[in-house]
Coordinates of N, CA, C and O in Angstrom, one line a residue:
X1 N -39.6 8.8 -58.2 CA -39.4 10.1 -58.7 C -38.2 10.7 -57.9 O -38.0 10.6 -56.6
X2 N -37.6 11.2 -58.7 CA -35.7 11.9 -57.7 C -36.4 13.4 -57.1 O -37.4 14.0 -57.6
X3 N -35.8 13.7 -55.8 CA -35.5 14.9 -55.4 C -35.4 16.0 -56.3 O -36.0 16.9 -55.8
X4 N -35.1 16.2 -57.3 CA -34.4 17.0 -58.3 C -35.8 17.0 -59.1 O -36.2 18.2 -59.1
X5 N -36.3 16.4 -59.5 CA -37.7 16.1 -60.1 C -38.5 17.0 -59.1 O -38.7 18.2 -59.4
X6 N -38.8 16.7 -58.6 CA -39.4 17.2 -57.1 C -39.5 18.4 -57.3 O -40.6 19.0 -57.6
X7 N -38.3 19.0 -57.0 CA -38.1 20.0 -56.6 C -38.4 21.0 -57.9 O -38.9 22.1 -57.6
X8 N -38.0 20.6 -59.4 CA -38.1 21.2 -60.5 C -39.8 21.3 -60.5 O -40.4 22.4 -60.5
X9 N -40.3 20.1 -60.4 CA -42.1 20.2 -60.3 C -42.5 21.8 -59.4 O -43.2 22.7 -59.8
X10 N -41.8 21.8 -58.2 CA -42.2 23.1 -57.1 C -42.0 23.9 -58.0 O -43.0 24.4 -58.5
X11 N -40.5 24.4 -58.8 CA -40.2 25.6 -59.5 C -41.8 25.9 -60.6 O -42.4 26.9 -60.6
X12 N -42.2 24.8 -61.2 CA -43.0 24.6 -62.4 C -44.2 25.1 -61.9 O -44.6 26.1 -62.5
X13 N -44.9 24.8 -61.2 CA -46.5 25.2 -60.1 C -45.6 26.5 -60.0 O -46.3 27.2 -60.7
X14 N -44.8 27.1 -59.6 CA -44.4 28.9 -59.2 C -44.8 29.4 -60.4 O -45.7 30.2 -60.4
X15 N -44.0 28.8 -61.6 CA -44.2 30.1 -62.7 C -45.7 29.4 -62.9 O -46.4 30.4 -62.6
X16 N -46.6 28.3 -63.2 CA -47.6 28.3 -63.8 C -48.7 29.8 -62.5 O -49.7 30.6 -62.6
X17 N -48.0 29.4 -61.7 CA -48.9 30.5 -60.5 C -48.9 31.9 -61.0 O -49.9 32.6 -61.2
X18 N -47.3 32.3 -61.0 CA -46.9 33.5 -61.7 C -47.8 34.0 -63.0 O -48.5 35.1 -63.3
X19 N -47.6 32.9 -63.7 CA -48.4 33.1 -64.8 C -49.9 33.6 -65.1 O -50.5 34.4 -65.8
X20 N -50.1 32.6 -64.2 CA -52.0 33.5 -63.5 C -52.4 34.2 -63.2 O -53.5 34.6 -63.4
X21 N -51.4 34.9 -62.2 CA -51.2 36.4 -61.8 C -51.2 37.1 -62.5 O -52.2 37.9 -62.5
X22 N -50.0 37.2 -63.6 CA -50.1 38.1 -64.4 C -50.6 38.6 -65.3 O -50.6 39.8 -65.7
X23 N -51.5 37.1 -65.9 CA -52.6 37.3 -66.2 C -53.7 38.4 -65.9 O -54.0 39.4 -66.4
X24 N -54.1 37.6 -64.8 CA -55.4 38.5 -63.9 C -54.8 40.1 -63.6 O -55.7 40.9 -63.5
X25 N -53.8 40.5 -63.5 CA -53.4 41.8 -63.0 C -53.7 42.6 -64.9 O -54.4 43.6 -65.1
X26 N -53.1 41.8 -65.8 CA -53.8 42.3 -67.3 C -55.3 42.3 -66.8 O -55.6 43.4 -66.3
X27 N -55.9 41.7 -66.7 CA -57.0 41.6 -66.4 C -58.1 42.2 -65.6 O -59.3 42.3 -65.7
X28 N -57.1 42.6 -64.7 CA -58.0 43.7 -63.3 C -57.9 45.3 -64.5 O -58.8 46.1 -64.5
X29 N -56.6 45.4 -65.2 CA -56.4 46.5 -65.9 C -57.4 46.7 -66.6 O -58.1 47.8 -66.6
X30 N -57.8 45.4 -67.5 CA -58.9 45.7 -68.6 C -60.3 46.1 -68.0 O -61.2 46.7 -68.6
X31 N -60.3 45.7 -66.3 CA -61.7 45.7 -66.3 C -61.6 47.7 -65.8 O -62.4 48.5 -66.4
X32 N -60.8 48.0 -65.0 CA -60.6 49.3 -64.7 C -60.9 50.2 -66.0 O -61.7 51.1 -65.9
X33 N -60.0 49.8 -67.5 CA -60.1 50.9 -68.2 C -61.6 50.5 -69.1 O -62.0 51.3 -70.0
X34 N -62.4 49.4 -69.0 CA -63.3 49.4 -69.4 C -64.7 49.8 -68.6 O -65.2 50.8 -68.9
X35 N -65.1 49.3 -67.9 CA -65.9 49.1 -66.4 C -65.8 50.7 -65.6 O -66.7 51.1 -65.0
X36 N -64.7 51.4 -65.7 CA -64.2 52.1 -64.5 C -63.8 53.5 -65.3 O -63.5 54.6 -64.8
X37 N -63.8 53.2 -66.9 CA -63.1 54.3 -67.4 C -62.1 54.7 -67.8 O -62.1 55.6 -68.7
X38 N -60.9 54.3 -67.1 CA -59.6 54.8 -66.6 C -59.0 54.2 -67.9 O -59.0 53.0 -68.1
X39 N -58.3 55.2 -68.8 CA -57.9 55.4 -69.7 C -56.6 55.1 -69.9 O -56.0 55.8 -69.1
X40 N -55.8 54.1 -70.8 CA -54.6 53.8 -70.3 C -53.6 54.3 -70.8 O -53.5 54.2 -72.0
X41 N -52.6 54.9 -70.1 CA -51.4 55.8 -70.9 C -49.9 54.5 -71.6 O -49.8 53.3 -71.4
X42 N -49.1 55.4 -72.3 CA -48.8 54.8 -72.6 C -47.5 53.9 -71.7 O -46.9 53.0 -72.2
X43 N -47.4 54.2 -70.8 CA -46.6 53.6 -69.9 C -47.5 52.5 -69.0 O -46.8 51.6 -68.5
X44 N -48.9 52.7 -68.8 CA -49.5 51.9 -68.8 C -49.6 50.4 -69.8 O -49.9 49.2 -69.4
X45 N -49.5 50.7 -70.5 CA -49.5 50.0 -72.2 C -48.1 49.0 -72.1 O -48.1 47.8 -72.2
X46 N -47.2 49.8 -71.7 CA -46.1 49.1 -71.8 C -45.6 47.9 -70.7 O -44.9 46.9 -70.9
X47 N -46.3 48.5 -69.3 CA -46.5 47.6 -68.2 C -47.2 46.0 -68.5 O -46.9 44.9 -68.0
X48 N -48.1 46.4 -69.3 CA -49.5 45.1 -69.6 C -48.0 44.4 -70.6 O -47.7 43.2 -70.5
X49 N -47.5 44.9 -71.1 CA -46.3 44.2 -72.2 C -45.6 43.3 -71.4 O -45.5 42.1 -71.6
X50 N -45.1 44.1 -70.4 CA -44.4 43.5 -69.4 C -44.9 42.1 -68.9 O -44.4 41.0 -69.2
X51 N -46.0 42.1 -68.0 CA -47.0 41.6 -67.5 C -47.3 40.0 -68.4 O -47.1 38.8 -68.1
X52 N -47.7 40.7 -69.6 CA -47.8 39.5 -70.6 C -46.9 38.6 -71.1 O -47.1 37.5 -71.5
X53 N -45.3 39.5 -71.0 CA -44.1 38.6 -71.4 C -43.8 37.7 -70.1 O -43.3 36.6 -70.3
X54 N -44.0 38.0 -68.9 CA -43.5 37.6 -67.6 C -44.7 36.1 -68.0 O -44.4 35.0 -67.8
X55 N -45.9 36.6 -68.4 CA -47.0 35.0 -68.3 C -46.4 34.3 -69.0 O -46.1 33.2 -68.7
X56 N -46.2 34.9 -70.3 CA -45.7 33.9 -71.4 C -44.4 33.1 -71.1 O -44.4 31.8 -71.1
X57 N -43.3 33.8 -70.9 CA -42.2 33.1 -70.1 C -42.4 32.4 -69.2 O -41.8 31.3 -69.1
X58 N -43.1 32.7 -68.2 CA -43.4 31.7 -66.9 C -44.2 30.5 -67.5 O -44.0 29.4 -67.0
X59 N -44.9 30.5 -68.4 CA -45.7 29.0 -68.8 C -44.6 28.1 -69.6 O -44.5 26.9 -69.5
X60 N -43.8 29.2 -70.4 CA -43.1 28.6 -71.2 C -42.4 27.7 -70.5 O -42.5 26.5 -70.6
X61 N -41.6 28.7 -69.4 CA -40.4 28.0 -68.2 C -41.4 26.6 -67.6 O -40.8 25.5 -67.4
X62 N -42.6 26.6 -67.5 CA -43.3 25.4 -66.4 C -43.3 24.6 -67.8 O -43.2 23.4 -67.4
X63 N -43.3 24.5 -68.8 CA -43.7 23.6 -69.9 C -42.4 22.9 -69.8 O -42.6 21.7 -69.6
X64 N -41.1 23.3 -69.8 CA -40.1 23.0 -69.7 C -39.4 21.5 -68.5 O -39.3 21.3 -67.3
X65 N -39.1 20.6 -69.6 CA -38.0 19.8 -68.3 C -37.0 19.4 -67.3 O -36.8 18.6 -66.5
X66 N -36.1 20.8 -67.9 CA -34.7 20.5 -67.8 C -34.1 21.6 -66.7 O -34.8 22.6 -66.8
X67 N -33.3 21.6 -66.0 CA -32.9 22.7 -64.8 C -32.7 23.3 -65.9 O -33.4 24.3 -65.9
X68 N -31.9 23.2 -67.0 CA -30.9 24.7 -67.5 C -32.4 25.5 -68.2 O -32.6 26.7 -67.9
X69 N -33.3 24.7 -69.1 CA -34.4 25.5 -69.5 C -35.6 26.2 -68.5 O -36.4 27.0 -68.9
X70 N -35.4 25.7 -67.5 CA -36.2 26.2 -66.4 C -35.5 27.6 -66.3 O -36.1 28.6 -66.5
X71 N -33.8 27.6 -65.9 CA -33.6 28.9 -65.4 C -33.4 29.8 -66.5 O -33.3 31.0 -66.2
X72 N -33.5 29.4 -68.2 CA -33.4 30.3 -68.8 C -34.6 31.3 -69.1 O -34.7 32.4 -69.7
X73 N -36.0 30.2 -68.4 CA -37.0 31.3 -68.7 C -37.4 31.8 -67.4 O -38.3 32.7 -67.4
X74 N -36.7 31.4 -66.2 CA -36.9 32.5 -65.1 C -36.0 33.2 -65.1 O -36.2 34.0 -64.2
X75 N -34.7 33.5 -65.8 CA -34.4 34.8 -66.0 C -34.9 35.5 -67.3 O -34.6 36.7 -67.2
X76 N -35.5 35.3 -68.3 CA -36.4 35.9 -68.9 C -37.5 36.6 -68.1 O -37.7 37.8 -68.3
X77 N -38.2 35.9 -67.3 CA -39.2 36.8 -66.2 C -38.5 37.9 -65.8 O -38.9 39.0 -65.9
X78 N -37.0 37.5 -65.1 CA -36.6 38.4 -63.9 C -36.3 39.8 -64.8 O -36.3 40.9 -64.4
X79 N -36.0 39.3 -66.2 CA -35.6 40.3 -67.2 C -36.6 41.4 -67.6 O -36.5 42.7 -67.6
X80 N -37.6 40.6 -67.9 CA -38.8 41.5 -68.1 C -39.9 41.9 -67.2 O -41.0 42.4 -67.4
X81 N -38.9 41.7 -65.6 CA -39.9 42.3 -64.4 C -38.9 43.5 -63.6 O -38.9 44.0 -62.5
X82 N -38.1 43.8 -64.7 CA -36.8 44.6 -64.1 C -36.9 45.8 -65.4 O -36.6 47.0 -65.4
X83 N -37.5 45.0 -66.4 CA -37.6 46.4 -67.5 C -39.5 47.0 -66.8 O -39.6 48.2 -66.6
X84 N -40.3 46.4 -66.7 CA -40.9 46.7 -65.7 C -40.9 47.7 -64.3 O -41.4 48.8 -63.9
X85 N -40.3 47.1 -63.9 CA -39.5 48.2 -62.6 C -39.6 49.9 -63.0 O -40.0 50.9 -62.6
X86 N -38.7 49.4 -64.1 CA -38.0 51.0 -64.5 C -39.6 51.4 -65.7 O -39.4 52.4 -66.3
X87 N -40.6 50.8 -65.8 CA -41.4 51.3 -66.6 C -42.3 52.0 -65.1 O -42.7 53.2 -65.1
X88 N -42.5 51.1 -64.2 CA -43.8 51.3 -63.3 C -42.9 52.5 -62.6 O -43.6 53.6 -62.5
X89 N -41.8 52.6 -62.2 CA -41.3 53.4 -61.4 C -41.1 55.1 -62.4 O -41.1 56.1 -61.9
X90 N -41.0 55.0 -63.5 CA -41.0 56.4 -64.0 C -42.4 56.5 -64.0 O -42.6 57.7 -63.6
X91 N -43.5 56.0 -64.3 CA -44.8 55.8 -64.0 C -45.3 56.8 -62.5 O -46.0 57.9 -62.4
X92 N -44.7 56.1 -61.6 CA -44.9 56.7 -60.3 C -44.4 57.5 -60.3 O -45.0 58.4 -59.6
X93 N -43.0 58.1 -60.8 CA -42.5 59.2 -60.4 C -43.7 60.8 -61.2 O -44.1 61.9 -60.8
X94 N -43.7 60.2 -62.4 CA -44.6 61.3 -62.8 C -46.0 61.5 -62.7 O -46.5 62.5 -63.1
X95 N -46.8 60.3 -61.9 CA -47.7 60.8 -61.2 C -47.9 62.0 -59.9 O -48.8 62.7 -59.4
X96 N -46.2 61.6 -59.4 CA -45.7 62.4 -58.4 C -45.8 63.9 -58.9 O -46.3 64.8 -58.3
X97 N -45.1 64.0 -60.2 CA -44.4 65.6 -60.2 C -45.5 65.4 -61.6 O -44.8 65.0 -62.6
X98 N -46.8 65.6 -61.9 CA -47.7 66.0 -63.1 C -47.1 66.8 -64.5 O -47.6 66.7 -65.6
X99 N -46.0 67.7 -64.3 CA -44.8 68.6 -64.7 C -44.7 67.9 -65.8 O -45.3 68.0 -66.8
X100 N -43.8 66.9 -65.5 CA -43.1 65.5 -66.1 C -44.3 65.0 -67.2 O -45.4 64.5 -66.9
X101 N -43.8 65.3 -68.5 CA -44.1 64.4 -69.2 C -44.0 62.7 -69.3 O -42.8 62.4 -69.2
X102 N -44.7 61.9 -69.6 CA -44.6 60.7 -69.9 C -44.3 60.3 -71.2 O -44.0 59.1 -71.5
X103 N -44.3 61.5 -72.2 CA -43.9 60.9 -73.2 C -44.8 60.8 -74.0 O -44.4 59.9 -74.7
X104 N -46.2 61.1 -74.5 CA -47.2 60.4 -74.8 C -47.3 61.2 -76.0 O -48.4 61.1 -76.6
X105 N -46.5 61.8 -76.5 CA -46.5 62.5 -78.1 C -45.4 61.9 -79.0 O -45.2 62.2 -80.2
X106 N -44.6 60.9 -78.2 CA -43.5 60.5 -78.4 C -43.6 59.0 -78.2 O -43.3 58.3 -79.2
X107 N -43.9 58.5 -77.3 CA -44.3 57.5 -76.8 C -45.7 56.4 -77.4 O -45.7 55.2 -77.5
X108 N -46.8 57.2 -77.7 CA -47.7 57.0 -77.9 C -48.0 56.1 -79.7 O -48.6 55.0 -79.9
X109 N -47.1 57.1 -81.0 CA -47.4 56.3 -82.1 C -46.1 54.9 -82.0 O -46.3 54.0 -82.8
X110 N -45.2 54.7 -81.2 CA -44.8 53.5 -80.8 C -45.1 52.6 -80.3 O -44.9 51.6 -80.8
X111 N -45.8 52.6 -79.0 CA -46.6 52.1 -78.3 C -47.8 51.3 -79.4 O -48.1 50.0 -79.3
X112 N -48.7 52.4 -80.5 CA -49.8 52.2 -80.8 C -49.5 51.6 -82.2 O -50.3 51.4 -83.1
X113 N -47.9 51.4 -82.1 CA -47.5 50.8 -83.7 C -46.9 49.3 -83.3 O -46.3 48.7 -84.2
X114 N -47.1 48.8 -82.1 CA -47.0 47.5 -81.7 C -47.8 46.7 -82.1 O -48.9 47.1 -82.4
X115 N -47.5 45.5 -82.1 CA -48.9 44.5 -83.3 C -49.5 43.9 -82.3 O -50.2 42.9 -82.7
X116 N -49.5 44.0 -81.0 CA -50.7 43.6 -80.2 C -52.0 44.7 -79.9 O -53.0 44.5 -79.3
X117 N -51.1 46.4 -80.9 CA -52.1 47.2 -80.5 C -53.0 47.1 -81.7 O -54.1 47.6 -81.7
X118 N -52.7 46.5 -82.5 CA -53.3 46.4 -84.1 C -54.1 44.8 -83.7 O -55.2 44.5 -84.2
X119 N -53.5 44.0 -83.0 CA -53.9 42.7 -82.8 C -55.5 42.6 -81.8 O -56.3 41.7 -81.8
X120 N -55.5 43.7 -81.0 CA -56.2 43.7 -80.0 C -56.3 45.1 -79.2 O -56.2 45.3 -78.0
X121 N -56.4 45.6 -79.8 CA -56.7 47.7 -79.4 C -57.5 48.1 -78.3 O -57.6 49.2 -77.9
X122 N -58.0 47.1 -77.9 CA -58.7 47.3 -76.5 C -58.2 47.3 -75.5 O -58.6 47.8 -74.5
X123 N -56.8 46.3 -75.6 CA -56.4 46.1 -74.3 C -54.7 46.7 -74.6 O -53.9 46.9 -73.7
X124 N -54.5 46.8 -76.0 CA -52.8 47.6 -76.0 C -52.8 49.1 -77.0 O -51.8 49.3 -77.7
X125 N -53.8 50.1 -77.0 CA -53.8 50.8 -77.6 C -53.5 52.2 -76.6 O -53.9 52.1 -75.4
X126 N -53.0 53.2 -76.8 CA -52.9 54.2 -75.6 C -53.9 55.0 -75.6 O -53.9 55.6 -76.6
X127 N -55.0 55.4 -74.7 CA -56.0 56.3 -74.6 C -55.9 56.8 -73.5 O -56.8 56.5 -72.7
X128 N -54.3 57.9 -73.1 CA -54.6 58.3 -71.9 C -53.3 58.8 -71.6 O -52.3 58.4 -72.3
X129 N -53.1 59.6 -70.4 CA -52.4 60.4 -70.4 C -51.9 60.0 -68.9 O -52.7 59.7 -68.1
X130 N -50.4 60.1 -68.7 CA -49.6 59.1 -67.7 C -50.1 59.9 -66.1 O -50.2 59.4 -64.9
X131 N -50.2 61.3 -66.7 CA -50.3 61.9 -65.1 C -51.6 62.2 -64.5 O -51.9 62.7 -63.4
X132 N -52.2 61.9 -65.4 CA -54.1 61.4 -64.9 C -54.6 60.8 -63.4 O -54.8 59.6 -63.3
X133 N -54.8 61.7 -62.4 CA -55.0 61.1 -61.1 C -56.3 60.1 -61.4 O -57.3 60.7 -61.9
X134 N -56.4 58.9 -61.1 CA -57.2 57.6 -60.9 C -57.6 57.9 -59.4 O -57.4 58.9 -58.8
X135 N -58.0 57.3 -59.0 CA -59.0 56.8 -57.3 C -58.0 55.5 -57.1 O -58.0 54.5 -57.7
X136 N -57.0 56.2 -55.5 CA -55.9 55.0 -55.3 C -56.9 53.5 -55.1 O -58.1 53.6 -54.8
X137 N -56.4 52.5 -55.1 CA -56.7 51.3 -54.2 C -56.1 50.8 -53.5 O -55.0 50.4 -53.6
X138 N -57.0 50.7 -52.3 CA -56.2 50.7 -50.7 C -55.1 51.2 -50.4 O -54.1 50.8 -49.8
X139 N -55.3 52.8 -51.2 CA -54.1 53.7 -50.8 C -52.9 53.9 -52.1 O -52.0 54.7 -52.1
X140 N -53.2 53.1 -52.7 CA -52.2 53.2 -53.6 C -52.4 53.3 -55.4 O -53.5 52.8 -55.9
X141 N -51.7 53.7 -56.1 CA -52.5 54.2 -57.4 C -52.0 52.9 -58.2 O -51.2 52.0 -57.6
X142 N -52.4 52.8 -59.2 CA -52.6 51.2 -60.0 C -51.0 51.5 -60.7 O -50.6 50.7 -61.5
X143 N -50.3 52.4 -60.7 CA -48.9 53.1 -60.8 C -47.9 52.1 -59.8 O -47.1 51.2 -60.0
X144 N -48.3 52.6 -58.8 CA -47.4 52.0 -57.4 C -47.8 50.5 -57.2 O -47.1 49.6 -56.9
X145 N -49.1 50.3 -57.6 CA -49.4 48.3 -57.4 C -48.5 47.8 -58.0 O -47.7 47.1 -57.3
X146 N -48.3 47.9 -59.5 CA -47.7 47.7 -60.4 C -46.0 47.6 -60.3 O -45.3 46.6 -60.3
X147 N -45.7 48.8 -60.0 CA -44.3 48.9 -59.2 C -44.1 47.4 -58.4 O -43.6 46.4 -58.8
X148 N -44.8 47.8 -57.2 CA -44.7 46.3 -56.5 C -44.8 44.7 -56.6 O -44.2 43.7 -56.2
X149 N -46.0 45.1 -57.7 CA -45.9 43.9 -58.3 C -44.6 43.7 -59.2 O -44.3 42.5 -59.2
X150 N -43.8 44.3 -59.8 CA -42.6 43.9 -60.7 C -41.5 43.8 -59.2 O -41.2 42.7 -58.8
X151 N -41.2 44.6 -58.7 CA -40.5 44.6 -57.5 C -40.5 43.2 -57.1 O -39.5 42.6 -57.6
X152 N -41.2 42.5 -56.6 CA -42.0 41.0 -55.9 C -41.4 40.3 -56.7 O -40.7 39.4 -56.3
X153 N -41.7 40.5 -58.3 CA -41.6 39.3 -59.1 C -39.7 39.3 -59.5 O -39.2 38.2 -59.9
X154 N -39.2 40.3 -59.5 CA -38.0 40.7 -59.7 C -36.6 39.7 -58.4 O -35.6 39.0 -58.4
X155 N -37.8 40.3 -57.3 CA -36.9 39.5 -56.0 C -37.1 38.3 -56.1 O -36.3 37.5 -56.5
X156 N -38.3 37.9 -55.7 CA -38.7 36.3 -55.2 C -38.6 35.6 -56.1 O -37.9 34.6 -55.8
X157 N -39.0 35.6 -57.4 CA -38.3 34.2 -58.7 C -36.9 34.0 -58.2 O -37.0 33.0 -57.5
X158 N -35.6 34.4 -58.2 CA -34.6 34.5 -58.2 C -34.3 34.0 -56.8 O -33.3 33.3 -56.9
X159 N -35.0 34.1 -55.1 CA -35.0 33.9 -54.3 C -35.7 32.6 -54.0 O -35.3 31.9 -53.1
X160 N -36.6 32.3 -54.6 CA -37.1 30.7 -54.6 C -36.3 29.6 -54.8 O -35.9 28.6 -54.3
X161 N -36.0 30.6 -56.5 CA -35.3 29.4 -57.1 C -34.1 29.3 -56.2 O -33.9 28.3 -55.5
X162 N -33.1 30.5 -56.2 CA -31.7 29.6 -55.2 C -32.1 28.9 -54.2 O -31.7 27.8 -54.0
X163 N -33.2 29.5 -53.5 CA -33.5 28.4 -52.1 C -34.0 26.8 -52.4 O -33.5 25.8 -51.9
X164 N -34.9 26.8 -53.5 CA -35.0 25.8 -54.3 C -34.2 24.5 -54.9 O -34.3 23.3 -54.7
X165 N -33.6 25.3 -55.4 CA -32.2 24.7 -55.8 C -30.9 24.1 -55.1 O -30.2 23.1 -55.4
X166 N -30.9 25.3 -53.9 CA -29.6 25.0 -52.9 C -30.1 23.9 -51.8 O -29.3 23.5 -51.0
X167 N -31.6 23.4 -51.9 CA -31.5 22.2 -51.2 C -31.4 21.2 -52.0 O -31.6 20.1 -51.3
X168 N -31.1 21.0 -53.2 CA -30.9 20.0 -53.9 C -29.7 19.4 -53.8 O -29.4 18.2 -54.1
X169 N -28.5 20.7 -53.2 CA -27.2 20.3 -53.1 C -26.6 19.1 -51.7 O -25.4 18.7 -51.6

């Protein structure tokens, strides 16, 4: 087996990892707005979108054999952990300033006219309102995890892989 093989395998276990994550973080969501109550706005809604394109691209990218198809679905992740960004981060900002609408009269029959919300309404339907204070976890509201988590996924894909990659040279 070549070096390059090798090393493409390491990229492939990242996203199948990535993928898991992203999963499970859909997953911790569902159990919160089910289990816990917490009602999801629609920028919440739009995050799980995110979340779910980043799994699906990352399995796709690990199914994949070839350097160029590897990086075209890790810039797909980096793509949809950067429209993320800017979803979790106006997210935070208007939990900050309550003032701020989120959009949810506007936002909401969009959101709830998506066919994963018709596909599965429990987990992509909007029931909730963006500036709704929750109970942080370990300090931080499921707003700001989120942030972080796309932040993380935004840097380090892109940082693996060059390092990844630049020992192959």
């Amino acid at each position: 087996m070549s070096e390059e093989t090798m090393r493409l395998g390491r990229e492939r276990r990242y996203l199948v990892l990535l993928g898991i994550i992203c999963l499970a973080l859909i997953g911790g969501a569902l159990y919160m707005q089910v289990a816990l109550g917490e009602a999801p706005c629609p920028l919440c809604i739009l995050q799980r979108y995110a979340l779910l394109l980043i799994a699906l691209f990352a399995f796709i990218g690990a199914a994949t054999r070839t350097r160029r198809s590897i990086t075209l679905f890790e810039a797909l992740v980096v793509i949809c952990a950067i429209a993320g960004v800017g979803v979790a981060g106006h997210h935070v900002y208007t939990q900050f300033y309550p003032a701020v609408s989120c959009g949810i009269d506007v936002l909401q029959p969009i959101v709830d006219g998506l066919p994963l919300a018709k596909i599965f309404p429990l987990g992509f339907q909007v029931d909730g309102f963006c500036s709704t204070p929750y109970p942080p976890i370990l300090g931080l509201s499921l707003a700001q995890w989120a942030l972080l988590a796309f932040v993380l996924i935004a840097v380090l894909v892109p940082l693996l892989t060059s390092r990844n990659r630049k020992a192959l040279r």
